[in-house]
Coordinates of C-alpha atoms in Angstrom, one line a residue:
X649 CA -18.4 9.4 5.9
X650 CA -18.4 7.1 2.9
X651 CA -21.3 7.8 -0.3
X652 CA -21.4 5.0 -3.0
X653 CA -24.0 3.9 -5.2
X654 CA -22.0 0.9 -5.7
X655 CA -23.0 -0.9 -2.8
X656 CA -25.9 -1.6 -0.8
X657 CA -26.4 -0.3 2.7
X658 CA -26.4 -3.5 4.3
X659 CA -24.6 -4.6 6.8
X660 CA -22.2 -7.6 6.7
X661 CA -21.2 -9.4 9.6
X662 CA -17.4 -9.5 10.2
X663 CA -14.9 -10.7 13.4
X664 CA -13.2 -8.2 14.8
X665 CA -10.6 -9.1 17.8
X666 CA -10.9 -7.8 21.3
X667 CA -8.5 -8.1 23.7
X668 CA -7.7 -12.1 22.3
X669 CA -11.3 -13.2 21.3
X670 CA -13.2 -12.8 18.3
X671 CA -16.4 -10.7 18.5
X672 CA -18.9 -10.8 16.0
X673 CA -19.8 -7.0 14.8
X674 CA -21.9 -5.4 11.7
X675 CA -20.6 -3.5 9.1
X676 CA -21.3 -1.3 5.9
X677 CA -19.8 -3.0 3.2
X678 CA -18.3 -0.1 1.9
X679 CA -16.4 -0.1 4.7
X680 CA -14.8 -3.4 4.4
X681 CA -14.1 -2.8 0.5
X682 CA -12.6 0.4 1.5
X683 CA -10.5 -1.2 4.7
X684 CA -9.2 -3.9 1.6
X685 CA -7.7 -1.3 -0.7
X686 CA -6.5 1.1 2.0
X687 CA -4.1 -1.6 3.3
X688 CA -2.5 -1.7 -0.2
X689 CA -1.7 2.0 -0.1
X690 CA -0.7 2.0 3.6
X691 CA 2.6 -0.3 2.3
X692 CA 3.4 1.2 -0.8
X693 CA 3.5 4.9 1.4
X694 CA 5.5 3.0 3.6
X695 CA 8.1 1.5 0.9
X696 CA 7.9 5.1 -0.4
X697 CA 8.9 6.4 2.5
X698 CA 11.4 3.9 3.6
X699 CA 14.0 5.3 0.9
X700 CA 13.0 9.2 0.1
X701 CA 14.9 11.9 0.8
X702 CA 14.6 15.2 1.5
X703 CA 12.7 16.8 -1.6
X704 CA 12.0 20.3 0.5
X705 CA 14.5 22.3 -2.0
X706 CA 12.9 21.2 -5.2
X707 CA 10.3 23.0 -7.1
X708 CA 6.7 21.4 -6.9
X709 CA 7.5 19.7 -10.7
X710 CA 10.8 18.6 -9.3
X711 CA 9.1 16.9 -6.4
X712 CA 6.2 15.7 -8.4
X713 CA 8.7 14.0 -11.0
X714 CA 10.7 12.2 -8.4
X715 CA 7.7 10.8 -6.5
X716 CA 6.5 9.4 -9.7
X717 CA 9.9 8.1 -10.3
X718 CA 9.8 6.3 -6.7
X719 CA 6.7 5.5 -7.4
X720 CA 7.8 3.6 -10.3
X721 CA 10.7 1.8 -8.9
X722 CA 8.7 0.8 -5.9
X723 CA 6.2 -0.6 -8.0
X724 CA 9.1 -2.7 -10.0
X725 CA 10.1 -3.6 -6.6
X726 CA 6.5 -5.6 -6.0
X727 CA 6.5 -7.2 -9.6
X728 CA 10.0 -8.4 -8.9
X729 CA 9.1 -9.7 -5.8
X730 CA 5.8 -11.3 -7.1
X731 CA 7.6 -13.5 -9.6
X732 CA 10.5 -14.4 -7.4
X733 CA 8.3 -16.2 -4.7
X734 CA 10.1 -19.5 -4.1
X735 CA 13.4 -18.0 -4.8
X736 CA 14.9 -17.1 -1.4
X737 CA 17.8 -14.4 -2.9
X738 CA 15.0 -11.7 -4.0
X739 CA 16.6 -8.2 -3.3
X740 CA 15.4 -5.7 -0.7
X741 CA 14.4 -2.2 -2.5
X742 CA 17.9 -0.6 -1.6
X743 CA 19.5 -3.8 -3.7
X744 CA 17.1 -3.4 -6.0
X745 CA 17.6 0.9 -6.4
X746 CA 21.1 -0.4 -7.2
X747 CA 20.6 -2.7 -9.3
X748 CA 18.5 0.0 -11.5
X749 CA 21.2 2.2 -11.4

């Protein structure tokens, strides 16, 4: 369940695939905002997690400090790669963790 006052509760007509062939459906347009940002955070949880390690023996202000840490790098990651389009060389995040190092 989704509550905004930023939005109307109209729906929006959208494609949605089925099985190869487009299909016309309704919806809230909310949902489609939401849908947008949440594919943002899917990736960077998934860069996150793509070089973490095992944080289980830290305190809770240990852990907190080195996810905002990875955080930080993974974010520095996606700027580098943002103003490095043409260039074919850009580094993946391990070379890049290096490189910081």
């Amino acid at each position: 369940m989704l509550l905004t006052t930023a939005h109307s509760c109209k729906p929006k007509q959208t494609t949605k695939r089925v099985r190869g062939a487009d299909e016309v459906v309704q919806k809230q347009e909310i949902v489609l905002e939401y849908n947008t940002y949440m594919k943002g955070v899917d990736q960077m949880d998934q860069y996150l997690a793509f070089c973490s390690f095992n944080s289980k023996t830290l305190k809770w202000w240990k852990r907190a400090a080195t996810h905002l840490l990875h955080l930080a790098r993974v974010q520095a990651h996606i700027i580098y790669r943002k103003n490095n389009v043409g260039n074919r060389n850009t580094m993946s995040v391990m070379e890049f963790t290096l490189c910081l190092i």
